[in-house]
Short mmCIF file of C-alpha atoms in Angstrom, two decimals:
data_model
loop_
_atom_site.label_atom_id
_atom_site.label_comp_id
_atom_site.label_asym_id
_atom_site.label_seq_id
_atom_site.Cartn_x
_atom_site.Cartn_y
_atom_site.Cartn_z
CA MET D 1 0.00 0.00 0.00
CA LEU D 2 2.76 2.45 0.94
CA LYS D 3 4.49 1.76 -2.36
CA ASN D 4 1.66 3.48 -4.19
CA LEU D 5 1.83 6.62 -2.06
CA ARG D 6 3.84 9.72 -2.79
CA LEU D 7 6.76 10.68 -0.58
CA ARG D 8 4.90 13.57 1.03
CA GLN D 9 1.97 11.30 1.87
CA LYS D 10 4.31 8.77 3.46
CA PHE D 11 5.90 11.45 5.63
CA THR D 12 2.48 12.77 6.63
CA ILE D 13 1.31 9.28 7.62
CA LEU D 14 4.53 8.74 9.58
CA LEU D 15 4.08 11.99 11.49
CA LEU D 16 0.42 11.22 12.20
CA VAL D 17 1.38 7.78 13.54
CA ILE D 18 3.99 9.42 15.77
CA LEU D 19 1.37 11.91 16.96
CA LEU D 20 -1.18 9.21 17.78
CA MET D 21 1.39 7.05 19.54
CA GLY D 22 2.66 10.04 21.49
CA LEU D 23 -0.83 11.08 22.55
CA SER D 24 -1.71 7.51 23.51
CA LEU D 25 1.42 6.95 25.59
CA SER D 26 1.42 10.37 27.21
CA GLY D 27 -2.35 10.53 27.63
CA PHE D 28 -2.43 8.08 30.53
CA ALA D 29 0.54 9.67 32.29
CA LEU D 30 -0.87 13.15 31.69
CA SER D 31 -4.30 12.12 32.94
CA THR D 32 -2.81 10.63 36.11
CA LEU D 33 -0.68 13.71 36.74
CA LEU D 34 -3.51 16.16 36.13
CA ARG D 35 -5.88 14.11 38.27
CA GLN D 36 -3.36 14.26 41.11
CA ASN D 37 -2.97 18.01 40.61
CA ALA D 38 -6.75 18.46 40.58
CA LYS D 39 -7.02 16.39 43.75
CA ASN D 40 -4.33 18.51 45.40
CA ASP D 41 -6.11 21.73 44.38
CA ILE D 42 -9.43 20.50 45.75
CA ALA D 43 -7.70 19.22 48.88
CA ALA D 44 -6.16 22.66 49.41
CA THR D 45 -9.59 24.25 49.05
CA GLY D 46 -11.02 21.68 51.45
CA VAL D 47 -8.35 22.42 54.03
CA MET D 48 -9.05 26.13 53.71
CA LEU D 49 -12.76 25.50 54.23
CA MET D 50 -12.05 23.29 57.23
CA GLU D 51 -9.86 25.98 58.77
CA THR D 52 -12.70 28.42 58.24
CA MET D 53 -15.18 26.11 59.98
CA THR D 54 -12.75 25.64 62.86
CA SER D 55 -12.55 29.42 63.21
CA VAL D 56 -16.36 29.63 63.23
CA ARG D 57 -16.48 27.00 65.98
CA LYS D 58 -13.96 28.91 68.09
CA TYR D 59 -15.79 32.19 67.54
CA THR D 60 -19.09 30.61 68.58
CA THR D 61 -17.54 29.14 71.71
CA ALA D 62 -15.72 32.32 72.73
CA GLN D 63 -18.17 35.03 71.62
CA ILE D 64 -21.68 33.72 70.96
CA ASN D 65 -22.11 31.10 73.65
CA PRO D 66 -21.32 33.37 76.63
CA GLU D 67 -23.76 36.02 75.39
CA LEU D 68 -26.66 33.58 75.05
CA LYS D 69 -25.85 31.23 77.89
CA GLU D 70 -28.48 32.59 80.28
CA LYS D 71 -31.23 32.23 77.69
CA LEU D 72 -30.57 28.51 77.34
CA GLU D 73 -32.44 27.79 80.56
CA VAL D 74 -35.61 29.13 78.96
CA LYS D 75 -35.16 28.26 75.30
CA PHE D 76 -32.57 26.18 73.51
CA LEU D 77 -30.67 28.21 70.92
CA PRO D 78 -28.79 26.03 68.41
CA GLN D 79 -26.73 29.09 67.45
CA THR D 80 -24.75 28.53 70.66
CA VAL D 81 -23.57 25.12 69.42
CA PRO D 82 -20.22 25.40 67.56
CA GLY D 83 -21.05 22.49 65.25
CA TYR D 84 -24.40 24.03 64.31
CA SER D 85 -22.81 27.41 63.57
CA ALA D 86 -20.11 25.83 61.44
CA ARG D 87 -22.61 23.84 59.43
CA GLU D 88 -24.94 26.80 58.87
CA VAL D 89 -22.05 29.04 57.77
CA PHE D 90 -20.90 26.32 55.42
CA GLU D 91 -24.36 26.06 53.86
CA VAL D 92 -24.30 29.80 53.22
CA LEU D 93 -20.85 29.43 51.67
CA ARG D 94 -22.10 26.61 49.42
CA GLN D 95 -24.43 29.05 47.71
CA ARG D 96 -21.40 30.57 46.02
CA LYS D 97 -20.51 29.06 42.67
CA GLY D 98 -17.04 27.82 43.57
CA TYR D 99 -18.21 25.83 46.60
CA ARG D 100 -21.50 24.24 45.54
CA ASP D 101 -19.99 20.78 45.18
CA PHE D 102 -18.45 20.74 48.66
CA PHE D 103 -20.13 19.18 51.70
CA TYR D 104 -19.30 19.49 55.39
CA LYS D 105 -20.06 17.14 58.24
CA GLU D 106 -18.90 16.82 61.82
CA ALA D 107 -19.17 13.05 62.00
CA THR D 108 -19.47 12.23 65.71
CA LEU D 109 -19.50 8.88 67.49
CA ASN D 110 -21.98 10.00 70.16
CA PRO D 111 -23.64 13.22 68.97
CA THR D 112 -26.44 15.16 70.60
CA ASN D 113 -28.10 15.65 67.22
CA LEU D 114 -28.34 12.33 65.40
CA ARG D 115 -27.91 14.23 62.15
CA ASP D 116 -24.20 14.27 63.01
CA LYS D 117 -24.01 10.54 63.73
CA ALA D 118 -21.00 8.94 62.03
CA ASP D 119 -21.75 6.08 59.66
CA ASN D 120 -19.61 2.95 59.59
CA PHE D 121 -17.04 4.42 57.22
CA GLU D 122 -16.80 7.67 59.17
CA THR D 123 -16.54 5.72 62.41
CA GLU D 124 -13.46 3.97 61.05
CA ILE D 125 -11.91 7.36 60.29
CA VAL D 126 -12.62 8.61 63.82
CA GLU D 127 -11.18 5.44 65.35
CA LYS D 128 -7.97 5.93 63.35
CA PHE D 129 -7.62 9.41 64.84
CA ARG D 130 -8.35 8.08 68.34
CA LYS D 131 -5.73 5.33 68.03
CA ASP D 132 -3.00 7.57 66.60
CA SER D 133 -2.66 10.96 68.25
CA ASN D 134 -0.04 11.98 65.68
CA LEU D 135 -2.46 11.47 62.79
CA LYS D 136 -3.78 14.93 61.93
CA GLU D 137 -5.40 14.47 58.52
CA LEU D 138 -6.74 11.81 56.17
CA SER D 139 -7.81 12.11 52.55
CA ASP D 140 -8.88 9.56 49.97
CA PHE D 141 -11.70 8.45 47.69
CA ARG D 142 -14.79 6.76 49.08
CA LYS D 143 -17.22 4.58 47.16
CA LEU D 144 -20.93 5.29 47.64
CA SER D 145 -24.01 3.95 45.90
CA GLY D 146 -24.64 7.36 44.38
CA GLY D 147 -21.07 7.73 43.14
CA ASP D 148 -17.56 8.06 44.51
CA ILE D 149 -16.53 11.04 46.61
CA PHE D 150 -13.20 12.55 47.59
CA TYR D 151 -12.92 13.49 51.26
CA ILE D 152 -10.57 15.23 53.68
CA ALA D 153 -10.91 14.53 57.39
CA ARG D 154 -9.41 16.00 60.55
CA PRO D 155 -9.92 14.92 64.17
CA LEU D 156 -12.54 16.74 66.22
CA ALA D 157 -11.55 16.94 69.87
CA VAL D 158 -13.15 18.43 72.99
CA SER D 159 -10.71 21.31 73.31
CA GLU D 160 -12.72 23.69 75.51
CA PRO D 161 -14.01 22.99 79.05
CA SER D 162 -17.19 24.88 78.14
CA CYS D 163 -18.11 22.01 75.78
CA LEU D 164 -18.56 19.75 78.81
CA GLU D 165 -21.37 21.95 80.12
CA CYS D 166 -23.57 20.34 77.47
CA HIS D 167 -21.82 17.02 76.95
CA SER D 168 -20.61 15.72 80.31
CA THR D 169 -23.81 14.51 82.00
CA PRO D 170 -27.53 15.11 81.38
CA GLU D 171 -27.75 16.77 84.82
CA ALA D 172 -25.18 19.42 83.85
CA ALA D 173 -26.73 20.15 80.46
CA PRO D 174 -29.25 22.97 79.91
CA LYS D 175 -32.83 21.80 80.43
CA SER D 176 -33.90 23.31 77.12
CA MET D 177 -31.36 21.11 75.33
CA ILE D 178 -32.60 18.00 77.15
CA GLU D 179 -36.17 18.86 76.16
CA ARG D 180 -35.15 19.15 72.53
CA TYR D 181 -32.72 16.25 72.11
CA GLY D 182 -33.34 14.03 75.11
CA SER D 183 -30.89 12.71 77.68
CA THR D 184 -29.64 9.65 75.80
CA ASN D 185 -27.15 10.94 73.26
CA GLY D 186 -24.22 13.33 73.33
CA PHE D 187 -23.01 12.78 76.90
CA GLY D 188 -19.97 11.25 78.54
CA TRP D 189 -17.47 13.36 76.63
CA GLU D 190 -14.12 14.15 78.23
CA LEU D 191 -11.73 17.05 77.80
CA ASN D 192 -9.24 16.55 74.92
CA GLU D 193 -11.06 13.40 73.82
CA ILE D 194 -11.46 12.88 70.07
CA VAL D 195 -15.20 12.49 69.67
CA GLY D 196 -15.53 12.81 65.92
CA ALA D 197 -14.03 14.10 62.69
CA GLN D 198 -14.50 17.18 60.56
CA ILE D 199 -15.05 15.92 57.03
CA ILE D 200 -15.09 17.96 53.83
CA SER D 201 -16.22 15.95 50.81
CA VAL D 202 -16.75 16.57 47.12
CA PRO D 203 -18.04 14.25 44.35
CA ALA D 204 -15.18 12.39 42.69
CA ASN D 205 -16.41 13.42 39.25
CA THR D 206 -15.58 17.01 40.22
CA VAL D 207 -11.94 15.97 40.56
CA ILE D 208 -12.08 13.89 37.39
CA ASN D 209 -13.88 16.56 35.35
CA ARG D 210 -11.38 19.20 36.41
CA ALA D 211 -8.51 16.90 35.41
CA ASN D 212 -10.20 15.99 32.11
CA LYS D 213 -10.77 19.64 31.30
CA SER D 214 -7.08 20.36 31.78
CA SER D 215 -6.19 17.24 29.77
CA PHE D 216 -8.36 18.31 26.84
CA VAL D 217 -6.81 21.77 26.83
CA ILE D 218 -3.25 20.44 26.91
CA ILE D 219 -3.91 17.70 24.35
CA GLY D 220 -5.63 20.25 22.13
CA LEU D 221 -2.62 22.57 22.32
CA VAL D 222 -0.20 19.70 21.65
CA SER D 223 -2.30 18.54 18.69
CA ALA D 224 -2.43 22.07 17.30
CA VAL D 225 1.34 22.43 17.63
CA PHE D 226 1.90 19.05 16.01
CA ALA D 227 -0.50 19.92 13.18
CA ALA D 228 1.54 23.07 12.60
CA VAL D 229 4.71 20.94 12.62
CA ILE D 230 3.20 18.57 10.06
CA LEU D 231 2.28 21.54 7.86
CA LEU D 232 5.76 23.07 8.14
CA VAL D 233 7.42 19.71 7.47
CA ASN D 234 5.26 19.26 4.38
CA ILE D 235 6.11 22.75 3.15
CA PHE D 236 9.82 22.14 3.76
CA LEU D 237 9.63 18.67 2.21
CA ASN D 238 7.89 20.04 -0.85
CA SER D 239 10.36 22.88 -1.42
CA GLN D 240 13.58 21.10 -0.46
CA VAL D 241 12.96 17.49 -1.55
CA ILE D 242 9.87 16.81 -3.64
CA ARG D 243 10.10 19.77 -6.03
CA PRO D 244 13.83 19.21 -6.76
CA LEU D 245 13.22 15.47 -7.22
CA LYS D 246 10.38 16.20 -9.63
CA HIS D 247 12.67 18.52 -11.57
CA ILE D 248 15.49 15.96 -11.66
CA THR D 249 13.02 13.27 -12.76
CA ARG D 250 11.61 15.46 -15.55
CA VAL D 251 15.06 16.44 -16.85
CA ALA D 252 16.28 12.83 -16.65
CA GLU D 253 13.28 11.73 -18.71
CA GLU D 254 14.04 14.43 -21.30
CA VAL D 255 17.68 13.34 -21.44
CA SER D 256 16.62 9.71 -21.82
CA THR D 257 14.67 10.67 -24.95
CA GLY D 258 17.65 12.43 -26.49
CA HIS D 259 17.15 16.04 -25.36
CA MET D 260 20.72 16.71 -24.31
CA ASP D 261 20.12 20.43 -23.93
CA ALA D 262 17.95 19.87 -20.84
CA GLU D 263 19.56 21.44 -17.78
CA PHE D 264 19.75 20.11 -14.22
CA ASP D 265 19.35 23.03 -11.81
CA LYS D 266 21.78 23.56 -8.97
CA PHE D 267 20.27 22.66 -5.59
CA GLY D 268 23.12 23.32 -3.20
CA ASN D 269 25.50 20.87 -1.57
CA ASP D 270 23.06 18.57 0.17
CA GLU D 271 22.03 15.09 -0.94
CA ILE D 272 19.56 16.46 -3.50
CA GLY D 273 22.26 18.74 -4.90
CA ASN D 274 24.71 15.84 -5.12
CA LEU D 275 22.07 13.77 -6.90
CA ALA D 276 21.55 16.57 -9.44
CA LYS D 277 25.32 16.80 -9.98
CA ALA D 278 25.52 13.03 -10.48
CA PHE D 279 22.76 13.22 -13.11
CA LYS D 280 24.58 16.15 -14.74
CA ARG D 281 27.77 14.07 -14.97
CA MET D 282 25.75 11.18 -16.34
CA GLN D 283 24.20 13.55 -18.90
CA LEU D 284 27.65 14.75 -19.99
CA SER D 285 28.96 11.20 -20.17
CA LEU D 286 25.95 10.12 -22.17
CA GLU D 287 26.31 13.09 -24.49
CA MET D 288 30.01 12.33 -25.04
CA ALA D 289 29.21 8.67 -25.67
CA MET D 290 26.53 9.59 -28.19
CA ASN D 291 28.88 12.02 -29.96
CA ARG D 292 31.56 9.34 -30.21
CA LEU D 293 28.96 6.91 -31.48
CA LYS D 294 27.79 9.38 -34.12
CA LYS D 295 31.38 10.12 -35.12
CA SER D 296 32.20 6.45 -35.34
CA HIS D 297 29.06 5.83 -37.37
CA GLY D 298 29.99 8.70 -39.71
CA ASN D 299 33.48 7.33 -40.30
CA THR D 300 32.08 3.91 -41.03
CA SER D 301 29.65 5.33 -43.58
CA THR D 302 32.48 7.16 -45.33
#
């Protein structure tokens, strides 16, 4: 099949094969690298959000709770709960375009509000933090029935003595809180105990889509550059190889039919130029041989 193709077509096919092989081999490596970069970017955003929620918790404990403490005996105010404040602030933040895919949960082993109850997977995360005090952060992908998610988790410890006013014993807790949540859950906590984990999660397809978007852009740019290279190679090949070869072929055909006045152009000192010089020498040798033949034939006739 290739024998029937022109030289320029063969070079074009060769370059296209190189392009496809290069894209295939580099595509996987590029996809893996960009996926890791996308994961790192999202992880950095998640850490920033978690730091923000931690700040909200501290602000609630130090500023809001003392101001509303007396009212808790009459009416329970969830705004005094650091976890509630953090979650509500996060929901407001999620209304912004850049954070809509992020989710926040304070997964707790024994929460007052069962909404914060850790599931089996989250319980394993909390137990890892409880067993290893040096472990400060975990991140990975998690498989769910609705699709995989990427999560970042940090330990949630009882760092303030004021937390024990609501979580030590039912007798010490505000009556309004007992009336709302009961006296069964959320008690028995101890100071500095890790009771849960702050978890920021985002659908895995967000990570994958961000990586794919970058991959498409880079592959598109590489393909465009390579297309330009193919065009330039074809232009160079046409001017420096194909056109001179066509000229040499045409002149050689003219010489072969007896047109000794046909001229081989000079093409420099490269291989094409040397080929033209070789044909020129062959033309001169052929012309000399034909002249001798004519002269010999003339002498014989005489």
